[in-house]
PDB file of C-alpha atoms and ligand atoms in Angstrom:
ATOM      1  CA  MET A   1       0.000   0.000   0.000  1.00 90.00           C
ATOM      2  CA  LYS A   2       1.094   3.559  -0.651  1.00 94.00           C
ATOM      3  CA  LYS A   3       2.218   5.210   2.568  1.00 93.00           C
ATOM      4  CA  ARG A   4       3.097   8.853   1.946  1.00 96.00           C
ATOM      5  CA  LEU A   5      -0.243  10.448   1.260  1.00 98.00           C
ATOM      6  CA  LEU A   6      -1.973  13.742   1.035  1.00 98.00           C
ATOM      7  CA  PHE A   7      -5.727  14.246   1.605  1.00 98.00           C
ATOM      8  CA  LEU A   8      -7.295  17.121  -0.267  1.00 98.00           C
ATOM      9  CA  GLY A   9     -10.880  18.376  -0.322  1.00 98.00           C
ATOM     10  CA  PRO A  10     -13.249  21.118   0.801  1.00 97.00           C
ATOM     11  CA  PRO A  11     -13.856  21.880   4.494  1.00 96.00           C
ATOM     12  CA  GLY A  12     -15.999  19.159   6.014  1.00 95.00           C
ATOM     13  CA  ALA A  13     -15.337  16.588   3.280  1.00 97.00           C
ATOM     14  CA  GLY A  14     -14.084  14.234   5.988  1.00 97.00           C
ATOM     15  CA  LYS A  15     -10.324  14.556   5.475  1.00 97.00           C
ATOM     16  CA  GLY A  16      -9.663  14.356   9.213  1.00 97.00           C
ATOM     17  CA  THR A  17     -12.165  11.542   9.776  1.00 97.00           C
ATOM     18  CA  GLN A  18     -10.760   9.386   6.979  1.00 98.00           C
ATOM     19  CA  ALA A  19      -7.092  10.190   7.618  1.00 98.00           C
ATOM     20  CA  GLU A  20      -7.477   9.030  11.212  1.00 98.00           C
ATOM     21  CA  LYS A  21      -9.007   5.696  10.118  1.00 98.00           C
ATOM     22  CA  ILE A  22      -6.484   4.971   7.376  1.00 97.00           C
ATOM     23  CA  CYS A  23      -3.602   5.861   9.729  1.00 97.00           C
ATOM     24  CA  GLN A  24      -4.948   3.547  12.454  1.00 97.00           C
ATOM     25  CA  ILE A  25      -5.368   0.629  10.072  1.00 95.00           C
ATOM     26  CA  ASN A  26      -1.963   1.046   8.401  1.00 95.00           C
ATOM     27  CA  GLY A  27       0.261   2.423  11.170  1.00 95.00           C
ATOM     28  CA  LEU A  28       0.864   5.799   9.527  1.00 95.00           C
ATOM     29  CA  MET A  29       1.397   9.170  11.223  1.00 95.00           C
ATOM     30  CA  HIS A  30      -1.607  11.524  10.960  1.00 96.00           C
ATOM     31  CA  LEU A  31      -0.495  15.108  10.493  1.00 96.00           C
ATOM     32  CA  SER A  32      -3.477  17.487  10.562  1.00 96.00           C
ATOM     33  CA  THR A  33      -2.525  21.152  10.351  1.00 94.00           C
ATOM     34  CA  GLY A  34      -6.025  22.037  11.623  1.00 94.00           C
ATOM     35  CA  ASP A  35      -5.535  19.909  14.785  1.00 94.00           C
ATOM     36  CA  LEU A  36      -2.012  21.243  15.327  1.00 92.00           C
ATOM     37  CA  LEU A  37      -3.223  24.826  14.998  1.00 94.00           C
ATOM     38  CA  ARG A  38      -6.139  24.190  17.381  1.00 95.00           C
ATOM     39  CA  ALA A  39      -3.658  22.751  19.914  1.00 93.00           C
ATOM     40  CA  GLU A  40      -1.613  25.961  19.658  1.00 91.00           C
ATOM     41  CA  VAL A  41      -4.785  28.029  20.127  1.00 94.00           C
ATOM     42  CA  ALA A  42      -5.755  25.980  23.222  1.00 96.00           C
ATOM     43  CA  ALA A  43      -2.240  26.419  24.646  1.00 95.00           C
ATOM     44  CA  LYS A  44      -2.550  30.199  24.069  1.00 95.00           C
ATOM     45  CA  SER A  45       0.951  30.242  22.553  1.00 91.00           C
ATOM     46  CA  VAL A  46       2.104  33.276  20.555  1.00 88.00           C
ATOM     47  CA  LEU A  47       1.530  31.251  17.402  1.00 87.00           C
ATOM     48  CA  GLY A  48      -1.899  30.137  18.661  1.00 92.00           C
ATOM     49  CA  ASN A  49      -3.042  33.661  19.442  1.00 92.00           C
ATOM     50  CA  GLU A  50      -2.079  34.695  15.914  1.00 89.00           C
ATOM     51  CA  ALA A  51      -3.934  31.699  14.410  1.00 93.00           C
ATOM     52  CA  ALA A  52      -7.107  32.007  16.532  1.00 95.00           C
ATOM     53  CA  ARG A  53      -8.450  35.196  14.978  1.00 92.00           C
ATOM     54  CA  VAL A  54      -7.743  34.044  11.419  1.00 94.00           C
ATOM     55  CA  MET A  55      -9.353  30.619  11.934  1.00 96.00           C
ATOM     56  CA  SER A  56     -12.497  32.031  13.551  1.00 95.00           C
ATOM     57  CA  GLN A  57     -13.090  34.094  10.404  1.00 95.00           C
ATOM     58  CA  GLY A  58     -12.652  31.117   8.067  1.00 97.00           C
ATOM     59  CA  GLU A  59      -9.464  32.552   6.537  1.00 97.00           C
ATOM     60  CA  LEU A  60      -6.216  30.623   6.070  1.00 97.00           C
ATOM     61  CA  VAL A  61      -3.396  30.947   8.573  1.00 95.00           C
ATOM     62  CA  SER A  62      -0.196  32.323   7.012  1.00 93.00           C
ATOM     63  CA  ASP A  63       1.909  29.960   4.890  1.00 92.00           C
ATOM     64  CA  GLU A  64       5.035  30.697   6.989  1.00 90.00           C
ATOM     65  CA  LEU A  65       3.348  29.715  10.224  1.00 89.00           C
ATOM     66  CA  VAL A  66       1.879  26.469   8.864  1.00 92.00           C
ATOM     67  CA  LEU A  67       5.123  25.530   7.123  1.00 90.00           C
ATOM     68  CA  SER A  68       7.149  25.890  10.292  1.00 86.00           C
ATOM     69  CA  ILE A  69       4.762  23.487  12.081  1.00 86.00           C
ATOM     70  CA  VAL A  70       4.867  20.892   9.299  1.00 90.00           C
ATOM     71  CA  GLU A  71       8.620  20.998   8.797  1.00 87.00           C
ATOM     72  CA  THR A  72       9.307  20.191  12.454  1.00 84.00           C
ATOM     73  CA  ARG A  73       6.994  17.145  12.380  1.00 88.00           C
ATOM     74  CA  LEU A  74       8.053  15.690   9.029  1.00 87.00           C
ATOM     75  CA  SER A  75      11.780  16.079   9.656  1.00 83.00           C
ATOM     76  CA  SER A  76      11.555  13.701  12.627  1.00 77.00           C
ATOM     77  CA  GLN A  77       9.414  11.107  10.816  1.00 74.00           C
ATOM     78  CA  GLU A  78      10.789   7.996   9.146  1.00 78.00           C
ATOM     79  CA  GLY A  79       7.644   5.905   8.511  1.00 86.00           C
ATOM     80  CA  GLY A  80       4.657   6.724   6.351  1.00 94.00           C
ATOM     81  CA  TRP A  81       2.268   9.612   6.891  1.00 96.00           C
ATOM     82  CA  ILE A  82      -0.958  11.291   5.819  1.00 97.00           C
ATOM     83  CA  LEU A  83      -0.985  15.059   5.499  1.00 97.00           C
ATOM     84  CA  ASP A  84      -4.550  16.203   6.174  1.00 96.00           C
ATOM     85  CA  GLY A  85      -5.523  19.778   5.371  1.00 92.00           C
ATOM     86  CA  PHE A  86      -2.025  20.647   4.165  1.00 95.00           C
ATOM     87  CA  PRO A  87      -1.024  22.006   1.702  1.00 97.00           C
ATOM     88  CA  ARG A  88      -3.881  24.484   1.255  1.00 96.00           C
ATOM     89  CA  THR A  89      -2.186  26.870  -1.192  1.00 96.00           C
ATOM     90  CA  VAL A  90       0.123  26.470  -4.184  1.00 96.00           C
ATOM     91  CA  ILE A  91       2.871  28.193  -2.177  1.00 95.00           C
ATOM     92  CA  GLN A  92       2.511  25.591   0.593  1.00 95.00           C
ATOM     93  CA  ALA A  93       2.587  22.815  -2.043  1.00 97.00           C
ATOM     94  CA  GLN A  94       5.791  24.159  -3.591  1.00 96.00           C
ATOM     95  CA  ALA A  95       7.444  24.502  -0.181  1.00 93.00           C
ATOM     96  CA  LEU A  96       6.352  20.969   0.696  1.00 95.00           C
ATOM     97  CA  LYS A  97       7.889  19.654  -2.502  1.00 96.00           C
ATOM     98  CA  THR A  98      11.235  21.266  -1.661  1.00 94.00           C
ATOM     99  CA  LEU A  99      11.109  19.865   1.885  1.00 91.00           C
ATOM    100  CA  LEU A 100      10.254  16.341   0.692  1.00 93.00           C
ATOM    101  CA  VAL A 101      13.068  16.331  -1.867  1.00 94.00           C
ATOM    102  CA  ARG A 102      15.442  17.272   0.963  1.00 91.00           C
ATOM    103  CA  LEU A 103      14.039  14.478   3.164  1.00 90.00           C
ATOM    104  CA  ASP A 104      13.954  12.019   0.241  1.00 91.00           C
ATOM    105  CA  GLN A 105      10.296  11.201   1.025  1.00 92.00           C
ATOM    106  CA  PRO A 106       8.266  11.813  -2.149  1.00 94.00           C
ATOM    107  CA  ILE A 107       4.439  11.851  -2.039  1.00 96.00           C
ATOM    108  CA  GLU A 108       3.021   8.572  -3.366  1.00 97.00           C
ATOM    109  CA  ALA A 109      -0.630   9.578  -3.789  1.00 98.00           C
ATOM    110  CA  VAL A 110      -3.002  12.520  -3.384  1.00 98.00           C
ATOM    111  CA  VAL A 111      -6.612  11.629  -2.503  1.00 98.00           C
ATOM    112  CA  LEU A 112      -9.282  14.195  -3.374  1.00 98.00           C
ATOM    113  CA  LEU A 113     -12.497  13.805  -1.323  1.00 98.00           C
ATOM    114  CA  LYS A 114     -15.426  15.009  -3.430  1.00 98.00           C
ATOM    115  CA  LEU A 115     -18.727  16.165  -1.970  1.00 96.00           C
ATOM    116  CA  ASP A 116     -21.587  18.618  -2.748  1.00 96.00           C
ATOM    117  CA  ASP A 117     -21.493  21.975  -0.974  1.00 95.00           C
ATOM    118  CA  GLU A 118     -24.911  21.553   0.632  1.00 95.00           C
ATOM    119  CA  ILE A 119     -23.895  18.254   2.282  1.00 96.00           C
ATOM    120  CA  LEU A 120     -20.673  19.903   3.512  1.00 96.00           C
ATOM    121  CA  VAL A 121     -22.587  22.755   5.109  1.00 96.00           C
ATOM    122  CA  LYS A 122     -24.966  20.304   6.851  1.00 96.00           C
ATOM    123  CA  ARG A 123     -22.086  18.176   8.172  1.00 96.00           C
ATOM    124  CA  LEU A 124     -20.190  21.162   9.533  1.00 96.00           C
ATOM    125  CA  LEU A 125     -23.272  22.695  11.155  1.00 97.00           C
ATOM    126  CA  ALA A 126     -23.851  19.320  12.848  1.00 96.00           C
ATOM    127  CA  ARG A 127     -20.186  19.206  14.018  1.00 95.00           C
ATOM    128  CA  GLY A 128     -20.591  22.640  15.656  1.00 93.00           C
ATOM    129  CA  ARG A 129     -16.923  23.595  16.187  1.00 93.00           C
ATOM    130  CA  SER A 130     -16.363  27.286  17.005  1.00 92.00           C
ATOM    131  CA  ASP A 131     -15.629  28.027  13.299  1.00 93.00           C
ATOM    132  CA  ASP A 132     -18.695  26.046  12.142  1.00 95.00           C
ATOM    133  CA  ASN A 133     -21.435  28.683  11.785  1.00 95.00           C
ATOM    134  CA  GLU A 134     -23.093  29.081   8.391  1.00 95.00           C
ATOM    135  CA  GLN A 135     -21.528  32.416   7.464  1.00 96.00           C
ATOM    136  CA  VAL A 136     -17.985  31.263   8.288  1.00 96.00           C
ATOM    137  CA  ILE A 137     -18.529  27.879   6.574  1.00 97.00           C
ATOM    138  CA  ARG A 138     -19.663  29.596   3.331  1.00 96.00           C
ATOM    139  CA  HIS A 139     -16.595  31.813   3.505  1.00 97.00           C
ATOM    140  CA  ARG A 140     -14.327  28.770   4.041  1.00 97.00           C
ATOM    141  CA  LEU A 141     -15.845  27.228   0.901  1.00 97.00           C
ATOM    142  CA  GLU A 142     -15.016  30.396  -1.079  1.00 98.00           C
ATOM    143  CA  VAL A 143     -11.459  30.377   0.295  1.00 98.00           C
ATOM    144  CA  TYR A 144     -11.177  26.693  -0.691  1.00 98.00           C
ATOM    145  CA  LEU A 145     -12.249  27.410  -4.280  1.00 98.00           C
ATOM    146  CA  ASP A 146      -9.919  30.378  -4.570  1.00 98.00           C
ATOM    147  CA  LYS A 147      -6.774  29.143  -2.795  1.00 98.00           C
ATOM    148  CA  THR A 148      -6.887  25.342  -2.452  1.00 98.00           C
ATOM    149  CA  ALA A 149      -8.796  24.030  -5.490  1.00 98.00           C
ATOM    150  CA  PRO A 150      -5.879  25.012  -7.837  1.00 98.00           C
ATOM    151  CA  LEU A 151      -3.978  22.149  -6.172  1.00 98.00           C
ATOM    152  CA  ILE A 152      -6.274  19.705  -7.987  1.00 98.00           C
ATOM    153  CA  ASP A 153      -4.628  20.658 -11.308  1.00 98.00           C
ATOM    154  CA  TYR A 154      -1.214  20.960  -9.675  1.00 98.00           C
ATOM    155  CA  TYR A 155      -1.251  17.340  -8.471  1.00 98.00           C
ATOM    156  CA  SER A 156      -3.138  15.853 -11.410  1.00 98.00           C
ATOM    157  CA  GLN A 157      -0.460  17.245 -13.750  1.00 97.00           C
ATOM    158  CA  GLN A 158       2.084  15.318 -11.665  1.00 96.00           C
ATOM    159  CA  GLY A 159       0.017  12.120 -12.093  1.00 97.00           C
ATOM    160  CA  LEU A 160      -0.569  11.818  -8.346  1.00 98.00           C
ATOM    161  CA  LEU A 161      -4.272  12.673  -7.942  1.00 98.00           C
ATOM    162  CA  SER A 162      -7.168  10.229  -7.473  1.00 97.00           C
ATOM    163  CA  GLY A 163     -10.711  11.420  -6.697  1.00 98.00           C
ATOM    164  CA  VAL A 164     -13.043   9.585  -4.351  1.00 98.00           C
ATOM    165  CA  ASN A 165     -16.783  10.002  -3.807  1.00 98.00           C
ATOM    166  CA  ALA A 166     -17.017  11.211  -0.190  1.00 98.00           C
ATOM    167  CA  THR A 167     -20.776  10.658   0.280  1.00 97.00           C
ATOM    168  CA  GLY A 168     -22.076   7.642   2.183  1.00 96.00           C
ATOM    169  CA  SER A 169     -21.094   6.077   5.483  1.00 97.00           C
ATOM    170  CA  ILE A 170     -17.645   6.627   6.998  1.00 98.00           C
ATOM    171  CA  GLU A 171     -16.851   2.883   6.614  1.00 98.00           C
ATOM    172  CA  VAL A 172     -17.829   2.772   2.933  1.00 98.00           C
ATOM    173  CA  ILE A 173     -15.651   5.797   2.159  1.00 98.00           C
ATOM    174  CA  THR A 174     -12.682   4.259   4.033  1.00 98.00           C
ATOM    175  CA  LYS A 175     -12.995   1.145   1.838  1.00 98.00           C
ATOM    176  CA  ARG A 176     -13.116   3.289  -1.323  1.00 98.00           C
ATOM    177  CA  ILE A 177      -9.921   5.067  -0.271  1.00 98.00           C
ATOM    178  CA  GLU A 178      -8.151   1.807   0.631  1.00 97.00           C
ATOM    179  CA  ASN A 179      -8.973   0.446  -2.818  1.00 96.00           C
ATOM    180  CA  LEU A 180      -7.365   3.492  -4.417  1.00 94.00           C
ATOM    181  CA  LEU A 181      -4.171   3.086  -2.429  1.00 95.00           C
ATOM    182  CA  LYS A 182      -3.437  -0.586  -3.178  1.00 91.00           C
TER     183      LYS A 182
HETATM  184  P1  B4P B 201      -9.354  21.651   9.251  1.00 80.88           P
HETATM  185  O1  B4P B 201      -9.133  21.292  10.660  1.00 80.88           O
HETATM  186  O2  B4P B 201      -8.425  21.056   8.238  1.00 80.88           O
HETATM  187  O3  B4P B 201     -10.853  21.153   9.043  1.00 80.88           O
HETATM  188  P2  B4P B 201     -11.959  21.015   7.931  1.00 80.88           P
HETATM  189  O4  B4P B 201     -11.417  21.247   6.538  1.00 80.88           O
HETATM  190  O5  B4P B 201     -13.048  21.931   8.381  1.00 80.88           O
HETATM  191  O6  B4P B 201     -12.579  19.546   8.051  1.00 80.88           O
HETATM  192  P3  B4P B 201     -12.300  18.065   7.470  1.00 80.88           P
HETATM  193  O7  B4P B 201     -12.374  17.953   5.970  1.00 80.88           O
HETATM  194  O8  B4P B 201     -11.074  17.503   8.121  1.00 80.88           O
HETATM  195  O9  B4P B 201     -13.613  17.318   7.964  1.00 80.88           O
HETATM  196  P4  B4P B 201     -13.888  16.322   9.189  1.00 80.88           P
HETATM  197  O10 B4P B 201     -13.260  14.995   8.986  1.00 80.88           O
HETATM  198  O11 B4P B 201     -13.600  17.044  10.473  1.00 80.88           O
HETATM  199  O12 B4P B 201      -9.310  23.259   9.039  1.00 80.88           O
HETATM  200  C1  B4P B 201      -9.817  24.225   9.948  1.00 80.88           C
HETATM  201  C2  B4P B 201      -9.153  25.610   9.773  1.00 80.88           C
HETATM  202  O13 B4P B 201      -7.736  25.526  10.123  1.00 80.88           O
HETATM  203  C3  B4P B 201      -9.131  26.199   8.357  1.00 80.88           C
HETATM  204  O14 B4P B 201     -10.328  26.881   8.041  1.00 80.88           O
HETATM  205  C4  B4P B 201      -7.892  27.165   8.435  1.00 80.88           C
HETATM  206  O15 B4P B 201      -8.211  28.388   9.077  1.00 80.88           O
HETATM  207  C5  B4P B 201      -6.924  26.432   9.337  1.00 80.88           C
HETATM  208  N1  B4P B 201      -5.924  25.645   8.577  1.00 80.88           N
HETATM  209  C6  B4P B 201      -5.795  24.272   8.605  1.00 80.88           C
HETATM  210  N2  B4P B 201      -4.792  23.882   7.801  1.00 80.88           N
HETATM  211  C7  B4P B 201      -4.274  25.009   7.232  1.00 80.88           C
HETATM  212  C8  B4P B 201      -3.234  25.239   6.275  1.00 80.88           C
HETATM  213  N3  B4P B 201      -2.529  24.228   5.749  1.00 80.88           N
HETATM  214  N4  B4P B 201      -2.966  26.529   5.900  1.00 80.88           N
HETATM  215  C9  B4P B 201      -3.661  27.547   6.436  1.00 80.88           C
HETATM  216  N5  B4P B 201      -4.675  27.406   7.317  1.00 80.88           N
HETATM  217  C10 B4P B 201      -4.991  26.134   7.723  1.00 80.88           C
HETATM  218  O16 B4P B 201     -15.458  16.076   9.022  1.00 80.88           O
HETATM  219  C11 B4P B 201     -16.391  17.137   9.202  1.00 80.88           C
HETATM  220  C12 B4P B 201     -17.626  16.633   9.939  1.00 80.88           C
HETATM  221  O17 B4P B 201     -18.315  15.689   9.131  1.00 80.88           O
HETATM  222  C13 B4P B 201     -17.314  15.909  11.261  1.00 80.88           C
HETATM  223  O18 B4P B 201     -18.280  16.256  12.219  1.00 80.88           O
HETATM  224  C14 B4P B 201     -17.433  14.428  10.906  1.00 80.88           C
HETATM  225  O19 B4P B 201     -17.814  13.634  11.998  1.00 80.88           O
HETATM  226  C15 B4P B 201     -18.512  14.444   9.826  1.00 80.88           C
HETATM  227  N6  B4P B 201     -18.330  13.390   8.843  1.00 80.88           N
HETATM  228  C16 B4P B 201     -17.164  12.965   8.285  1.00 80.88           C
HETATM  229  N7  B4P B 201     -17.410  11.964   7.405  1.00 80.88           N
HETATM  230  C17 B4P B 201     -18.779  11.783   7.394  1.00 80.88           C
HETATM  231  C18 B4P B 201     -19.654  10.895   6.673  1.00 80.88           C
HETATM  232  N8  B4P B 201     -19.198   9.996   5.776  1.00 80.88           N
HETATM  233  N9  B4P B 201     -20.975  11.021   6.887  1.00 80.88           N
HETATM  234  C19 B4P B 201     -21.471  11.907   7.768  1.00 80.88           C
HETATM  235  N10 B4P B 201     -20.698  12.755   8.502  1.00 80.88           N
HETATM  236  C20 B4P B 201     -19.364  12.697   8.306  1.00 80.88           C
END
């Protein structure tokens, strides 16, 4: 099975949910920039205070800040991993490429979770995190289309991208992803 993976998709597509499952089953490290940023916010670190305001508005945290978090984690990792929610901009993707060349750990597959906007909004409203109110969710979707969706072309041109239907039960979607990664 492929073991250096990137999960891409709109907010609420289930990147975190599926990454956690696939990591558990296959012994991979789950690196979620959203979770790492929320941990910084909870710890009220300088970095967390900077991230908190940006996240509550549905904007993206600065590339520099996210990159510094990811670099520290990946540099100390020898096994496989899933990057969930990162990269979110072409600049982050280019910086990641440079880092992975240096670490000699190329990406083996990029999984795009595909889902209709209205289902996303329903799922996120049901989750009810502090950045999950309708106005902020709609803004996150706009930010996704503007800043993150260009990565679909970026990775498909490199022959790495596979799309998966992200509607249905969590278990069914996990199976679909596992089939893609064989
Ligand atoms: P993230 O933490 O990455 O979260 P997300 O995109 O909102 O959700 P995800 O797709 O992981 O969905 P989940 O599994 O939770 O980002 C939050 C914020 O952090 C961003 O807006 C940004 O500000 C900042 N950030 C993160 N990374 C960044 C970066 N690289 N650069 C800059 N800023 C960054 O699932 C959603 C809900 O659906 C859950 O309640 C789940 O239980 C449910 N669900 C999942 N699968 C389901 C299914 N099959 N059926 C029904 N419900 C399902």
